[in-house]
């Protein structure tokens, strides 16, 4: 009996092995490879059939695009040749279907893109005969009908409603011959998809493949502006090298140096950025450097999350639950850091202008003030605009570049508005450098500043009454705008985010209240407090810090409970009050921090914010502000693989973006900002005003009941010849006298 079972077992084993061998041979044959049933492989089979039908009916088409010639007859022949080579298991042909994206993975977690292998596709080519090159396209498949038929989860899984809608399209990377036009490719893909999934996925009026989302490896043809940009940047580098060599030779020979010839010298400009010296100057508000640096890091952090939202996350829907976390309020209310900038801008504008008025005995050279402002801000902005309009398009490629690498398109018609700082009103929906709206607002406020500064200088506190009335009117305008347009408490819940940005976020008239608070604070700090410290009892100091910190926490996390799913939506009037009042309250809290630190009531907070490290860092913040968004967009648009959304991943990306931005900002400061300041000083320079002593300052300031001595803060830097620019934040370096900025 055992012998019979043994023979049977051996027979079954032989049969099984034989079947496996036969199956293996079948699967590895040219007609049935392991992926032969995939959409990518079947595309070339079915597309060949479609070409034969088209030849019979005479429905061929040929066109020329702006990127290169397409020949649809040759496209049909190339597809037939690829199909035959695939059947023959030729590697060059197998690369075409191998680079395709695969069908949905994680679709119900928001993963609606499968990019495939972009680089492999554009590098694919034949190894013999007429050349066939690969063309990558990011196609869009309509999945609306499918998703409508899905039976959704229960209401217990409700997420925040911010753009949480059923996906309409699935984006699929495909690889086709470069001779196929987008129209031809669209027609073939619709034929193949409808063969497998029916007509519901292929609407005749909807284009799956478009020219803007196709790319093949073509020779680079430099445009005129590209050549100009290469020559310009090469010239700047040459100037830096030549100026540095001249500086080194003159220093070694102990010979005098001509200011214009060392304007581009790295040896001269680098120490202005990185050298920090301790000074005893009552005209320097040391804690502003720390506030400026932290606000700059906050800006990069918030903009980073804006970019992360558009990345190809495999768990994209996690973003919507993330919005319900307390941590997300750092991003959702992150615009408060902009109010810190505007407050410091107004404060230092008033402080610097009053110093100049004091030096010139009430005379303010307004035209020259405007000229200096423009010539110091614009070079870095102009260089970034030039880069975007020229070399930006060569900074990356791939499927995400089709989606995010479009900044140059925004600049085609709007660049000029950026260079004259009116983009926040002229083109609010397509600003060339998206974050430059702040520079526009701050520059416009700078040009309006004499209307407030001269009356304050001449009439003092009497001028405060109309200024405060104007401030309240502007706050009322923001309130009315919210009510009339039904804007919600949270930006993420608003159905009209772009309109909200245009009417309440970008306009100068909605930002001026915070700036005016800074001006008023600067007026009192200069006229009542400069050069001396005002004593306060410890209970009052603690009360001030408690109120300031509580106000900032309320502005940041106060409305958090309203964003939770189980909380009723806030009434419109709540958002209308919160938007303008949170900005002004935040500015007042920052004002307390500055006042307490200046008067010696800051303790460890002042020691930290006045740390000399922040002084050198703050000299780079202006270039960082102008550059950081482009760095983030380039880094994101260059992605060719899926990503994962989490706070940890976001922080990693923040460090990545921040490091590259910092490096680029050092170069920009040495190549553009510092040389312009050196040239300006050589042409328009004049002796700096004598620094008043604390005793002299005390004589010019009204005396309180018991004025305390006027020790300067514990550490600072000697700003000359480069310091943190007084009137704008993020900050550019400038000369010692803030009134020249």
XYZ file of C-alpha atoms in Angstrom:
741
model
C 0.000 0.000 0.000
C 2.816 2.335 0.897
C 4.469 1.565 -2.439
C 1.298 2.586 -4.292
C 1.160 5.887 -2.349
C 4.852 6.505 -3.080
C 4.375 6.014 -6.813
C 1.320 8.302 -6.771
C 3.229 11.011 -4.889
C 6.123 10.887 -7.348
C 3.680 11.117 -10.260
C 1.934 14.147 -8.747
C 5.278 15.811 -8.092
C 6.408 15.279 -11.674
C 3.072 16.582 -12.956
C 3.272 19.657 -10.729
C 6.838 20.485 -11.775
C 5.919 20.003 -15.387
C 2.927 22.265 -15.037
C 5.067 24.934 -13.352
C 7.655 24.731 -16.112
C 4.958 25.007 -18.745
C 3.383 27.925 -16.893
C 6.728 29.619 -16.497
C 7.501 29.233 -20.164
C 4.101 30.627 -21.003
C 4.430 33.629 -18.676
C 7.906 34.480 -19.891
C 7.015 34.171 -23.551
C 6.757 37.289 -25.682
C 2.982 37.013 -25.877
C 2.406 36.676 -22.129
C 5.045 38.443 -20.075
C 4.374 38.951 -16.343
C 2.915 42.396 -17.090
C 1.336 41.664 -20.454
C -2.164 42.190 -19.103
C -1.325 45.634 -17.751
C -2.751 48.762 -19.325
C 0.764 49.855 -20.333
C 1.453 46.715 -22.369
C -2.015 46.502 -23.825
C -1.806 50.131 -24.938
C 0.648 49.272 -27.709
C -1.390 46.275 -28.866
C -4.669 48.147 -28.956
C -3.101 51.328 -30.322
C -1.759 49.307 -33.263
C -5.263 47.972 -33.901
C -6.621 51.510 -33.752
C -4.006 52.662 -36.258
C -5.067 49.950 -38.686
C -8.693 51.052 -38.371
C -7.662 54.667 -38.838
C -5.734 53.792 -41.983
C -8.800 52.081 -43.376
C -11.047 55.084 -42.700
C -8.423 57.703 -43.589
C -8.651 59.605 -40.322
C -4.963 60.533 -39.977
C -3.793 63.908 -38.753
C -0.479 65.717 -38.621
C 0.499 68.919 -36.867
C 3.497 70.836 -35.661
C 3.683 72.078 -32.066
C 5.863 74.791 -30.668
C 8.058 72.206 -28.905
C 8.905 70.206 -31.998
C 7.421 68.399 -34.992
C 4.874 65.637 -34.574
C 4.197 63.125 -37.325
C 1.168 60.974 -36.572
C 1.818 58.642 -39.519
C 5.277 57.990 -38.127
C 3.699 57.654 -34.684
C 1.623 54.702 -35.912
C 4.690 53.045 -37.397
C 6.673 53.621 -34.184
C 3.929 52.083 -32.051
C 3.774 49.022 -34.329
C 7.521 48.663 -34.102
C 7.486 48.956 -30.292
C 4.716 46.351 -30.109
C 6.693 43.888 -32.219
C 9.847 44.506 -30.183
C 7.918 43.960 -26.948
C 6.698 40.615 -28.275
C 10.337 39.848 -28.982
C 11.303 40.863 -25.419
C 13.721 43.563 -26.605
C 14.819 45.681 -23.667
C 14.617 49.062 -25.402
C 10.960 48.434 -26.239
C 10.069 47.032 -22.829
C 11.235 50.341 -21.336
C 8.208 52.100 -22.835
C 5.501 50.190 -20.891
C 7.887 49.773 -17.951
C 7.875 53.539 -17.333
C 4.087 53.847 -17.147
C 2.422 54.555 -13.864
C 0.280 51.814 -12.392
C -3.389 51.970 -11.605
C -4.626 53.384 -8.262
C -2.922 52.521 -5.003
C -4.297 54.222 -1.916
C -7.005 55.972 -3.915
C -9.354 56.203 -0.938
C -6.655 57.954 1.077
C -6.358 60.641 -1.561
C -3.511 59.189 -3.614
C -4.748 60.149 -7.075
C -1.522 60.129 -9.055
C 0.845 57.461 -10.349
C 3.766 59.203 -11.994
C 5.700 56.242 -13.372
C 9.357 56.702 -14.300
C 9.874 60.044 -16.029
C 13.637 59.864 -16.566
C 13.522 56.328 -17.962
C 10.815 57.355 -20.419
C 12.544 60.426 -21.882
C 15.792 58.430 -22.120
C 14.159 55.458 -23.876
C 15.326 54.965 -27.455
C 15.876 52.280 -30.056
C 19.166 50.426 -30.371
C 18.952 49.911 -34.126
C 17.195 51.258 -37.190
C 15.369 54.572 -37.267
C 15.468 56.246 -33.886
C 12.389 56.129 -31.669
C 12.552 58.292 -28.562
C 10.265 58.317 -25.569
C 7.831 61.092 -24.711
C 6.421 61.364 -21.194
C 2.888 62.634 -20.642
C 0.940 63.044 -17.424
C -2.556 61.991 -18.464
C -5.763 62.539 -16.521
C -8.425 59.830 -16.267
C -11.934 60.746 -15.226
C -12.989 58.700 -12.174
C -16.091 60.686 -11.231
C -18.554 57.957 -12.217
C -16.605 55.320 -10.342
C -16.330 57.383 -7.189
C -20.026 58.292 -7.258
C -20.877 54.606 -7.205
C -18.766 53.934 -4.114
C -20.734 53.482 -0.903
C -19.114 55.942 1.460
C -18.216 55.455 5.101
C -20.542 56.549 7.878
C -20.740 60.090 9.208
C -18.491 59.204 12.122
C -15.560 59.572 9.726
C -16.468 63.135 8.774
C -13.457 65.364 8.190
C -13.152 69.096 7.888
C -14.807 70.296 4.709
C -11.835 72.272 3.343
C -11.668 71.165 -0.293
C -12.589 67.639 0.856
C -14.463 66.579 -2.240
C -14.559 63.335 -4.153
C -11.641 63.168 -6.594
C -12.545 63.781 -10.216
C -9.357 62.661 -11.939
C -6.623 60.110 -11.581
C -3.307 61.271 -13.014
C -1.325 58.595 -14.831
C 2.174 58.837 -16.259
C 2.402 57.325 -19.742
C 5.283 56.868 -22.192
C 4.701 57.104 -25.936
C 6.893 57.769 -28.989
C 8.005 61.381 -29.339
C 6.487 61.497 -32.825
C 2.953 61.237 -31.394
C 1.143 64.534 -31.007
C -0.847 65.187 -27.816
C -4.070 64.984 -29.831
C -3.067 61.639 -31.290
C -1.984 60.355 -27.882
C -5.254 61.513 -26.341
C -7.240 59.690 -28.995
C -5.259 56.466 -28.572
C -5.446 56.544 -24.765
C -9.206 57.087 -24.850
C -9.577 54.126 -27.188
C -7.532 51.857 -24.916
C -9.125 53.017 -21.646
C -12.656 52.692 -23.043
C -11.792 49.169 -24.172
C -11.068 48.177 -20.563
C -13.248 50.488 -18.473
C -16.073 51.646 -20.719
C -17.106 55.015 -22.086
C -17.789 56.546 -18.656
C -14.068 57.181 -18.168
C -13.507 58.754 -21.589
C -15.708 61.764 -22.176
C -15.306 63.004 -25.728
C -14.997 66.654 -24.663
C -12.409 65.976 -21.981
C -8.724 65.887 -22.910
C -6.748 63.174 -21.175
C -3.450 64.216 -22.750
C -2.499 67.856 -23.288
C 0.592 69.465 -24.761
C 1.401 71.350 -21.553
C 1.775 68.023 -19.737
C 3.991 66.253 -22.260
C 7.761 66.362 -22.458
C 10.450 64.660 -24.511
C 14.216 65.056 -24.540
C 14.799 67.837 -27.057
C 17.918 69.983 -27.561
C 17.940 73.121 -25.409
C 17.282 76.237 -27.453
C 18.324 79.295 -25.471
C 16.108 82.336 -25.811
C 17.396 85.875 -25.819
C 16.546 86.405 -22.163
C 18.313 83.145 -21.266
C 21.512 84.313 -22.931
C 21.223 87.688 -21.221
C 20.755 86.040 -17.827
C 23.802 83.783 -18.316
C 25.947 86.756 -19.347
C 24.617 88.866 -16.466
C 25.248 86.274 -13.747
C 28.661 85.454 -15.220
C 29.549 89.142 -15.194
C 28.529 89.468 -11.554
C 30.725 86.501 -10.610
C 33.592 88.041 -12.577
C 33.138 91.350 -10.739
C 33.186 89.525 -7.410
C 36.400 87.698 -8.255
C 38.126 90.744 -9.743
C 37.067 93.010 -6.890
C 38.213 90.463 -4.305
C 41.608 90.108 -6.011
C 41.997 93.891 -6.079
C 40.997 94.104 -2.421
C 43.503 91.393 -1.466
C 46.376 93.037 -3.377
C 45.674 96.476 -1.931
C 45.392 95.055 1.573
C 48.640 93.143 1.244
C 50.434 96.217 -0.095
C 48.774 98.416 2.540
C 47.636 100.705 -0.249
C 44.428 102.794 -0.270
C 41.353 101.268 -1.882
C 38.849 102.936 -4.148
C 35.330 102.336 -2.766
C 33.819 101.549 -6.163
C 36.477 98.938 -6.908
C 35.863 97.029 -3.684
C 32.059 97.222 -3.890
C 31.868 93.604 -5.104
C 34.725 92.308 -2.967
C 33.827 89.261 -0.909
C 36.693 90.124 1.423
C 35.031 93.445 2.212
C 31.381 92.434 2.201
C 31.539 89.106 4.042
C 32.769 90.618 7.330
C 29.899 93.101 7.194
C 27.500 90.155 7.361
C 29.227 87.750 9.691
C 31.262 90.024 11.975
C 29.416 90.920 15.155
C 30.813 93.603 17.465
C 29.468 94.724 20.791
C 28.381 98.354 20.900
C 26.833 100.678 23.409
C 24.375 102.544 21.236
C 20.986 103.678 22.545
C 19.744 104.003 18.955
C 19.868 100.226 18.463
C 16.854 98.173 19.573
C 18.624 94.881 20.009
C 15.657 92.546 20.530
C 14.285 93.321 17.061
C 16.934 91.093 15.497
C 15.615 88.026 17.306
C 12.002 88.886 16.495
C 12.916 89.370 12.868
C 14.776 86.063 12.589
C 12.044 84.006 14.255
C 9.414 85.649 12.084
C 11.449 84.811 8.995
C 11.719 81.164 10.040
C 7.979 81.169 10.666
C 7.338 82.478 7.153
C 9.417 79.689 5.601
C 7.660 77.174 7.847
C 4.168 78.329 6.839
C 4.940 78.554 3.139
C 6.464 75.106 3.365
C 3.129 73.636 4.437
C 1.443 75.487 1.581
C 3.796 73.701 -0.808
C 3.482 70.347 0.954
C -0.268 70.365 0.351
C 0.336 70.013 -3.401
C 2.797 67.126 -3.183
C 1.898 63.574 -4.328
C 1.191 62.157 -0.871
C 0.205 58.531 -0.560
C -1.912 59.631 2.434
C -3.158 62.962 1.155
C -6.414 62.790 3.105
C -4.397 62.905 6.335
C -4.043 66.613 5.625
C -7.704 67.175 6.403
C -7.518 65.555 9.820
C -4.246 67.405 10.447
C -6.170 70.665 10.089
C -8.091 69.731 13.234
C -4.964 69.528 15.405
C -3.689 72.363 17.648
C -0.324 72.137 15.901
C -1.926 73.181 12.608
C -2.829 76.562 14.078
C 0.827 77.553 13.739
C 0.209 77.414 9.994
C -3.426 78.471 9.806
C -2.750 81.584 11.896
C 0.815 81.886 10.663
C -0.026 85.130 8.884
C 0.363 86.834 12.268
C 4.114 86.835 11.686
C 3.448 89.297 8.862
C 1.912 91.654 11.414
C 5.146 91.403 13.387
C 6.951 92.601 10.279
C 4.564 95.491 9.718
C 4.789 96.565 13.354
C 8.591 96.600 13.255
C 8.500 98.378 9.894
C 6.366 101.208 11.284
C 8.423 101.451 14.470
C 11.771 101.676 12.702
C 10.402 103.933 9.978
C 9.378 106.440 12.649
C 12.577 105.969 14.648
C 14.852 106.404 11.634
C 12.922 109.369 10.219
C 12.930 111.166 13.575
C 16.693 110.697 13.837
C 17.078 112.254 10.403
C 14.689 115.091 11.265
C 16.617 115.668 14.465
C 19.910 115.809 12.557
C 18.576 118.140 9.843
C 16.495 120.244 12.257
C 13.129 119.272 10.825
C 14.010 118.861 7.152
C 13.348 115.588 5.347
C 14.653 115.052 1.814
C 11.684 113.059 0.601
C 12.746 112.492 -3.050
C 16.156 111.201 -1.983
C 14.504 109.071 0.713
C 12.319 107.435 -1.944
C 15.282 106.951 -4.266
C 17.386 105.247 -1.584
C 14.495 102.994 -0.684
C 13.955 101.852 -4.251
C 17.624 101.353 -5.126
C 18.224 99.239 -2.040
C 15.212 96.962 -2.351
C 14.926 96.436 -6.076
C 18.204 94.780 -7.211
C 17.550 91.500 -5.387
C 13.906 91.477 -6.505
C 14.919 92.218 -10.100
C 17.484 89.410 -10.072
C 14.887 86.907 -8.836
C 12.439 88.085 -11.517
C 15.158 87.661 -14.148
C 15.917 84.147 -12.918
C 12.221 83.169 -12.963
C 11.740 84.461 -16.509
C 14.913 82.859 -17.858
C 16.805 80.039 -16.145
C 13.960 78.877 -13.918
C 12.518 76.610 -16.627
C 15.827 74.704 -16.749
C 15.901 74.131 -12.981
C 13.859 70.957 -13.067
C 11.614 68.614 -15.007
C 9.208 65.800 -14.391
C 5.543 65.122 -13.695
C 5.332 67.504 -10.717
C 7.011 70.226 -12.752
C 3.936 70.221 -14.991
C 1.861 71.036 -11.903
C 4.111 73.275 -9.774
C 6.833 74.567 -12.091
C 4.680 77.291 -13.605
C 6.039 80.338 -11.805
C 7.530 81.690 -15.040
C 4.060 81.780 -16.588
C 2.885 84.066 -13.783
C 5.694 86.509 -14.536
C 5.145 86.819 -18.280
C 2.645 89.661 -17.924
C 3.143 90.800 -14.321
C 6.912 91.236 -13.877
C 6.805 94.986 -14.391
C 4.284 95.460 -11.576
C 6.640 93.638 -9.213
C 9.482 96.029 -10.049
C 7.389 99.096 -9.210
C 5.683 97.488 -6.187
C 2.038 97.680 -7.219
C 1.449 93.964 -7.782
C -0.837 93.617 -4.761
C -3.422 95.798 -6.513
C -2.562 95.338 -10.207
C -2.299 91.520 -10.346
C -3.436 90.035 -7.030
C -4.281 86.681 -8.640
C -0.966 86.220 -10.476
C 1.806 87.929 -8.523
C 5.172 87.178 -10.111
C 7.039 86.498 -6.849
C 4.077 85.361 -4.785
C 5.365 86.574 -1.409
C 6.419 89.958 -2.826
C 2.980 91.357 -2.027
C 4.525 92.233 1.334
C 7.250 94.301 -0.324
C 4.575 96.107 -2.328
C 2.551 96.942 0.783
C 5.585 97.988 2.795
C 6.932 100.160 -0.032
C 3.576 101.837 -0.486
C 3.454 102.530 3.247
C 6.973 103.926 3.036
C 5.887 106.328 0.312
C 2.886 107.372 2.427
C 4.930 107.705 5.610
C 5.630 111.490 5.340
C 1.876 112.077 5.705
C 2.146 110.650 9.220
C 5.731 111.391 10.241
C 5.877 115.104 9.482
C 2.694 115.925 11.469
C 3.981 113.802 14.353
C 7.277 115.679 14.313
C 5.666 119.110 14.115
C 2.608 118.724 16.328
C 3.443 115.724 18.486
C 0.546 114.134 20.336
C -1.973 116.394 18.622
C -1.331 114.500 15.384
C -2.158 111.209 17.079
C -5.903 111.894 17.120
C -6.425 111.886 13.314
C -3.973 108.999 12.966
C -5.928 106.875 15.444
C -9.217 107.788 13.751
C -7.787 106.735 10.389
C -6.568 103.493 11.958
C -10.050 102.698 13.271
C -11.616 103.478 9.884
C -9.260 100.990 8.193
C -10.153 98.352 10.779
C -13.799 99.020 10.049
C -13.137 98.585 6.331
C -11.761 95.074 6.933
C -14.766 94.265 9.126
C -17.178 95.465 6.439
C -15.350 93.515 3.723
C -15.754 90.306 5.710
C -19.446 90.895 6.281
C -20.272 91.890 2.710
C -18.441 88.926 1.151
C -19.430 86.263 3.694
C -15.836 85.443 4.579
C -15.443 82.836 7.293
C -13.365 82.758 10.457
C -10.811 80.328 9.004
C -9.258 80.741 5.602
C -9.313 76.979 5.057
C -13.107 76.918 5.364
C -13.692 79.764 2.926
C -15.174 79.042 -0.489
C -13.592 82.180 -1.943
C -9.989 82.050 -0.758
C -8.578 83.934 -3.758
C -11.115 86.731 -3.378
C -10.444 86.849 0.353
C -6.716 87.211 -0.292
C -7.302 89.994 -2.810
C -9.666 91.997 -0.616
C -8.307 91.482 2.906
C -4.794 90.015 2.806
C -2.883 91.824 0.053
C -4.300 95.388 0.120
C -2.322 98.144 1.794
C -5.413 99.678 3.374
C -6.101 96.485 5.336
C -2.496 96.267 6.542
C -1.934 99.860 7.551
C -3.454 99.604 11.085
C -0.663 97.309 12.313
C 1.932 99.522 10.667
C 0.433 102.636 12.280
C 0.583 100.962 15.689
C 4.295 100.521 15.063
C 4.611 104.196 14.055
C 2.798 105.354 17.186
C 4.887 103.048 19.344
C 8.063 104.326 17.659
C 6.999 107.913 18.302
C 6.629 107.371 22.056
C 9.749 105.219 22.238
C 11.814 107.915 20.513
C 10.414 110.983 22.247
C 9.797 109.604 25.736
C 12.087 106.652 26.133
C 15.186 106.964 23.960
C 18.457 106.765 25.856
C 16.991 105.867 29.224
C 15.097 103.118 30.926
C 11.707 103.598 32.543
C 11.465 101.751 35.861
C 8.481 99.567 36.712
C 7.550 97.546 39.744
C 7.850 93.806 39.477
C 4.067 93.186 39.731
C 3.449 95.561 36.831
C 6.146 93.879 34.755
C 4.709 90.429 35.439
C 1.216 91.705 34.634
C 2.459 93.133 31.325
C 4.123 89.887 30.327
C 1.082 87.868 31.378
C -1.281 90.044 29.321
C 1.043 90.079 26.290
C 1.581 86.309 26.291
C -2.119 85.670 26.894
C -3.019 87.955 23.992
C -0.644 86.167 21.651
C -1.926 82.750 22.709
C -5.516 83.934 22.209
C -4.717 85.231 18.729
C -2.996 81.969 17.824
C -5.166 79.276 19.443
C -8.264 81.122 20.608
C -10.437 80.112 17.621
C -9.103 76.548 17.554
C -12.277 75.036 19.014
C -14.250 76.402 16.072
C -12.428 74.211 13.572
C -13.291 70.920 15.270
C -15.867 68.787 13.384
C -18.349 68.660 16.277
C -18.306 72.443 16.792
C -20.947 74.615 15.115
C -19.647 76.931 12.403
C -18.862 80.418 13.635
C -21.200 83.264 12.648
C -19.896 85.657 10.028
C -19.581 88.490 12.507
C -17.138 86.453 14.586
C -14.702 86.178 11.692
C -15.281 89.820 10.769
C -14.224 90.905 14.265
C -11.416 88.393 14.704
C -9.477 89.188 11.512
C -8.753 92.912 12.140
C -8.650 92.735 15.941
C -6.300 89.751 16.088
C -3.808 91.606 13.907
C -3.832 94.741 16.061
C -3.794 92.755 19.312
C -0.792 90.797 18.118
C 1.010 94.029 17.225
C 0.295 95.468 20.679
C 1.685 92.322 22.309
C 4.845 92.573 20.187
C 5.030 96.211 21.241
C 5.125 95.184 24.890
C 7.960 92.735 24.201
C 9.997 95.456 22.480
C 9.274 98.032 25.188
C 10.033 95.642 28.043
C 13.287 94.478 26.464
C 14.405 98.050 25.696
C 13.730 99.171 29.252
C 15.454 96.259 30.953
C 12.331 94.300 31.894
C 12.888 91.487 29.396
C 15.113 89.222 31.470
C 15.954 85.980 29.685
C 13.671 86.890 26.800
C 15.725 89.987 26.046
C 18.997 88.114 26.462
C 17.857 85.527 23.935
C 16.311 87.908 21.375
C 19.371 90.181 21.624
C 21.798 87.290 21.083
C 24.538 88.423 18.736
C 23.919 85.375 16.494
C 20.587 86.866 15.443
C 22.308 90.086 14.402
C 24.308 88.388 11.665
C 21.368 86.190 10.720
C 19.047 89.192 10.433
C 21.301 90.731 7.791
C 20.316 87.872 5.488
C 16.577 87.879 6.134
C 15.665 90.244 3.308
C 17.307 88.046 0.666
C 15.873 84.972 2.380
C 12.384 86.419 2.163
C 12.681 87.177 -1.548
C 14.328 83.850 -2.438
C 12.763 81.213 -0.177
C 9.513 80.669 -2.087
C 11.313 79.921 -5.350
C 13.540 77.428 -3.531
C 10.475 75.680 -2.104
C 8.701 75.527 -5.455
C 11.755 74.213 -7.313
C 12.404 71.554 -4.662
C 8.771 70.439 -4.756
C 8.398 70.541 -8.545
C 11.484 68.382 -9.061
C 9.893 65.442 -7.212
C 9.384 62.295 -9.273
C 8.283 59.911 -6.525
C 5.434 59.721 -4.031
C 5.713 61.405 -0.643
C 4.225 60.903 2.810
C 2.457 63.598 4.813
C 3.278 64.027 8.486
C 4.580 66.794 10.727
C 7.955 65.091 10.931
C 8.250 64.916 7.141
C 7.218 68.567 6.945
C 9.933 69.584 9.405
C 12.523 67.630 7.441
C 11.459 69.446 4.291
C 11.552 72.762 6.184
C 15.195 72.223 7.156
C 15.940 71.217 3.594
C 14.348 74.368 2.141
C 15.732 76.599 4.872
C 19.306 75.416 4.375
C 19.266 75.941 0.614
C 17.568 79.321 1.055
C 20.175 80.415 3.584
C 23.010 79.403 1.254
C 21.438 81.168 -1.727
C 20.800 84.258 0.412
C 24.444 84.499 1.427
C 25.419 84.507 -2.244
C 22.687 87.023 -3.133
C 23.751 89.339 -0.317
C 27.404 89.216 -1.373
C 26.654 89.477 -5.098
C 23.826 92.016 -5.224
C 22.688 93.608 -1.987
C 26.028 94.494 -0.365
C 27.601 95.770 -3.642
C 24.644 98.056 -4.281
C 25.003 99.491 -0.779
C 28.722 99.983 -1.363
C 28.159 101.721 -4.688
C 25.442 103.890 -3.207
C 27.685 104.881 -0.325
C 30.537 105.710 -2.693
C 28.309 107.945 -4.808
C 25.916 109.476 -2.291
C 27.805 108.884 0.939
C 28.172 111.578 3.554
C 29.628 111.610 7.052
C 27.504 109.739 9.519
C 25.902 111.858 12.217
C 27.647 111.934 15.534
C 26.252 109.383 17.908
C 24.569 111.140 20.832
C 25.633 110.117 24.268
C 23.068 108.844 26.752
C 23.397 112.122 28.620
C 22.634 114.184 25.542
C 19.655 111.956 24.774
C 18.345 112.432 28.283
C 18.445 116.198 27.819
C 16.334 116.037 24.657
C 13.755 113.614 26.062
C 11.034 114.597 28.554
C 12.034 113.486 32.010
C 9.846 111.157 34.046
C 9.488 111.374 37.808
C 12.594 109.309 38.487
C 14.610 108.700 35.364
C 16.921 105.784 35.575
C 20.405 105.634 34.078
C 20.538 104.756 30.407
C 22.717 101.696 30.010
C 22.796 100.260 26.549
C 21.721 96.671 26.028
C 24.280 94.067 26.882
C 25.245 93.122 23.334
C 24.802 94.491 19.870
C 26.641 94.919 16.658
C 28.305 97.855 15.057
C 26.052 98.129 12.022
C 28.386 100.235 9.960
C 28.710 99.844 7.102
C 26.020 97.131 6.946
C 23.200 96.704 9.415
C 19.742 95.296 9.465
C 17.607 97.633 7.411
C 15.463 99.727 9.675
C 12.348 100.377 7.702
C 11.493 96.980 6.261
C 11.177 93.509 7.577
C 12.269 90.983 6.378
C 15.357 93.049 6.436
C 18.028 94.178 4.090
C 21.349 95.435 5.297
C 22.050 99.159 5.195
C 24.259 101.814 6.673
C 24.299 102.650 10.332
C 21.847 105.513 10.110
C 18.339 104.016 9.782
C 16.995 107.281 8.414
C 18.959 106.715 5.214
C 17.099 103.492 4.540
